[in-house]
C-alpha positions as a Python dict, from the first residue, in 0.01 Angstrom:
ca = {
    (1, 'M'): (0, 0, 0),
    (2, 'S'): (-43, -367, -81),
    (3, 'A'): (-391, -510, -53),
    (4, 'K'): (-203, -845, -2),
    (5, 'A'): (-42, -723, 329),
    (6, 'L'): (-364, -590, 434),
    (7, 'V'): (-556, -913, 379),
    (8, 'A'): (-269, -1119, 542),
    (9, 'L'): (-278, -896, 850),
    (10, 'A'): (-669, -872, 891),
    (11, 'T'): (-680, -1264, 838),
    (12, 'A'): (-408, -1319, 1115),
    (13, 'R'): (-625, -1083, 1341),
    (14, 'G'): (-949, -1225, 1274),
    (15, 'L'): (-1087, -903, 1163),
    (16, 'R'): (-1359, -836, 897),
    (17, 'I'): (-1363, -531, 666),
    (18, 'A'): (-1638, -349, 483),
    (19, 'T'): (-1604, -59, 228),
    (20, 'A'): (-1843, 238, 152),
    (21, 'E'): (-1728, 403, -178),
    (22, 'S'): (-1854, 693, -383),
    (23, 'C'): (-1573, 845, -583),
    (24, 'T'): (-1389, 500, -630),
    (25, 'G'): (-1704, 320, -749),
    (26, 'G'): (-1587, -15, -589),
    (27, 'M'): (-1210, 6, -658),
    (28, 'I'): (-1117, -50, -295),
    (29, 'A'): (-1343, -357, -266),
    (30, 'A'): (-1196, -487, -592),
    (31, 'A'): (-815, -427, -470),
    (32, 'I'): (-920, -641, -152),
    (33, 'T'): (-1097, -900, -342),
    (34, 'D'): (-834, -931, -608),
    (35, 'I'): (-631, -1118, -340),
    (36, 'A'): (-686, -1498, -296),
    (37, 'G'): (-840, -1570, 50),
    (38, 'S'): (-994, -1229, 100),
    (39, 'S'): (-1336, -1380, 156),
    (40, 'A'): (-1200, -1468, 516),
    (41, 'I'): (-1189, -1075, 592),
    (42, 'F'): (-1431, -911, 337),
    (43, 'G'): (-1798, -958, 305),
    (44, 'Y'): (-1952, -627, 208),
    (45, 'G'): (-1868, -333, -34),
    (46, 'F'): (-2122, -57, -60),
    (47, 'V'): (-2093, 149, -392),
    (48, 'T'): (-2304, 460, -299),
    (49, 'Y'): (-2208, 705, -591),
    (50, 'A'): (-2551, 876, -581),
    (51, 'N'): (-2658, 1071, -254),
    (52, 'E'): (-2975, 863, -255),
    (53, 'A'): (-2767, 535, -230),
    (54, 'K'): (-2574, 696, 73),
    (55, 'T'): (-2903, 744, 238),
    (56, 'S'): (-3080, 417, 150),
    (57, 'M'): (-2776, 175, 175),
    (58, 'L'): (-2592, 355, 466),
    (59, 'G'): (-2831, 545, 641),
    (60, 'V'): (-2670, 893, 575),
    (61, 'D'): (-2902, 1164, 677),
    (62, 'P'): (-3021, 1360, 367),
    (63, 'E'): (-3026, 1672, 558),
    (64, 'V'): (-2645, 1622, 644),
    (65, 'I'): (-2578, 1601, 269),
    (66, 'A'): (-2791, 1891, 201),
    (67, 'A'): (-2604, 2114, 458),
    (68, 'E'): (-2249, 1984, 428),
    (69, 'G'): (-2236, 1842, 83),
    (70, 'A'): (-2167, 1486, -24),
    (71, 'V'): (-1786, 1545, -5),
    (72, 'S'): (-1763, 1645, 352),
    (73, 'E'): (-1644, 1518, 700),
    (74, 'A'): (-1982, 1453, 816),
    (75, 'V'): (-2083, 1244, 527),
    (76, 'A'): (-1750, 1042, 525),
    (77, 'R'): (-1804, 963, 878),
    (78, 'A'): (-2166, 878, 839),
    (79, 'M'): (-2075, 645, 552),
    (80, 'A'): (-1812, 450, 742),
    (81, 'A'): (-2052, 419, 1045),
    (82, 'G'): (-2337, 307, 817),
    (83, 'A'): (-2118, 51, 658),
    (84, 'L'): (-1982, -77, 983),
    (85, 'Q'): (-2337, -112, 1132),
    (86, 'R'): (-2501, -265, 832),
    (87, 'S'): (-2229, -498, 755),
    (88, 'G'): (-2137, -650, 1094),
    (89, 'A'): (-1765, -594, 1007),
    (90, 'D'): (-1492, -496, 1253),
    (91, 'L'): (-1356, -208, 1046),
    (92, 'A'): (-1524, 8, 766),
    (93, 'V'): (-1353, 251, 543),
    (94, 'A'): (-1544, 514, 346),
    (95, 'V'): (-1450, 750, 59),
    (96, 'T'): (-1636, 1048, -89),
    (97, 'G'): (-1456, 1297, -315),
    (98, 'I'): (-1424, 1488, -652),
    (99, 'A'): (-1228, 1269, -901),
    (100, 'G'): (-1285, 1525, -1175),
    (101, 'P'): (-1219, 1658, -1418),
    (102, 'D'): (-1524, 1856, -1338),
    (103, 'G'): (-1721, 1914, -1019),
    (104, 'G'): (-1450, 2114, -807),
    (105, 'S'): (-1482, 2449, -648),
    (106, 'A'): (-1275, 2693, -467),
    (107, 'L'): (-1360, 2514, -139),
    (108, 'K'): (-1358, 2173, -269),
    (109, 'P'): (-1112, 2146, -560),
    (110, 'V'): (-1088, 1836, -782),
    (111, 'G'): (-885, 1602, -583),
    (112, 'T'): (-1052, 1663, -276),
    (113, 'V'): (-1140, 1315, -86),
    (114, 'W'): (-1282, 1285, 263),
    (115, 'F'): (-1207, 940, 423),
    (116, 'G'): (-1393, 786, 714),
    (117, 'L'): (-1279, 512, 915),
    (118, 'A'): (-1506, 340, 1166),
    (119, 'K'): (-1378, 63, 1403),
    (120, 'R'): (-1603, -127, 1619),
    (121, 'G'): (-1590, -22, 1986),
    (122, 'A'): (-1388, 287, 1882),
    (123, 'V'): (-1437, 655, 1804),
    (124, 'G'): (-1447, 685, 1416),
    (125, 'I'): (-1205, 925, 1228),
    (126, 'A'): (-1219, 1133, 918),
    (127, 'E'): (-936, 1275, 719),
    (128, 'R'): (-930, 1522, 415),
    (129, 'V'): (-683, 1480, 136),
    (130, 'V'): (-636, 1671, -176),
    (131, 'F'): (-475, 1440, -440),
    (132, 'P'): (-305, 1584, -755),
    (133, 'G'): (-345, 1447, -1092),
    (134, 'D'): (-619, 1328, -1341),
    (135, 'R'): (-925, 1128, -1266),
    (136, 'A'): (-728, 794, -1283),
    (137, 'A'): (-455, 924, -1065),
    (138, 'I'): (-696, 1055, -810),
    (139, 'R'): (-897, 747, -767),
    (140, 'A'): (-581, 526, -760),
    (141, 'A'): (-429, 734, -487),
    (142, 'T'): (-761, 711, -297),
    (143, 'V'): (-759, 330, -298),
    (144, 'D'): (-392, 336, -185),
    (145, 'H'): (-468, 579, 82),
    (146, 'A'): (-785, 386, 213),
    (147, 'L'): (-581, 77, 226),
    (148, 'R'): (-315, 256, 431),
    (149, 'L'): (-585, 372, 673),
    (150, 'L'): (-723, 22, 733),
    (151, 'M'): (-371, -118, 781),
    (152, 'A'): (-294, 157, 1034),
    (153, 'A'): (-627, 81, 1218),
    (154, 'I'): (-535, -290, 1236),
    (155, 'T'): (-185, -238, 1342),
    (156, 'A'): (-301, 2, 1617),
    (157, 'S'): (-540, -270, 1759),
}
């Protein structure tokens, strides 16, 4: 997915985007801000690698993290909603996952990523994907998928 195409479409539609990232550590925001003119559509990128950051920066309930785990549908949804609410953006994408090489389990293997997407005035969505490969491949695939989700949400507007 081309961040350049995303920036062009969001600019044409007058939409602002925010990101909330855990396993990618700011790579989605970097992909967007690598594009000249991205300041017209991007103002906030939350890097919330630690659970405490998810809580303090995005308002994710620590009880939800304790009950569901940081890599879960509930946390991805809450991260996206928090980013949308705290940034004033029109769209927010969130990612939380296990990039490896350690940290996986039978229920949540390495490569598991939950995506959350929040759109002003609409019901948010969440999606789970398990990406193959090493840490770099999983993180790159996560960035690409997040950009695709944003593009699809804008196109559906």
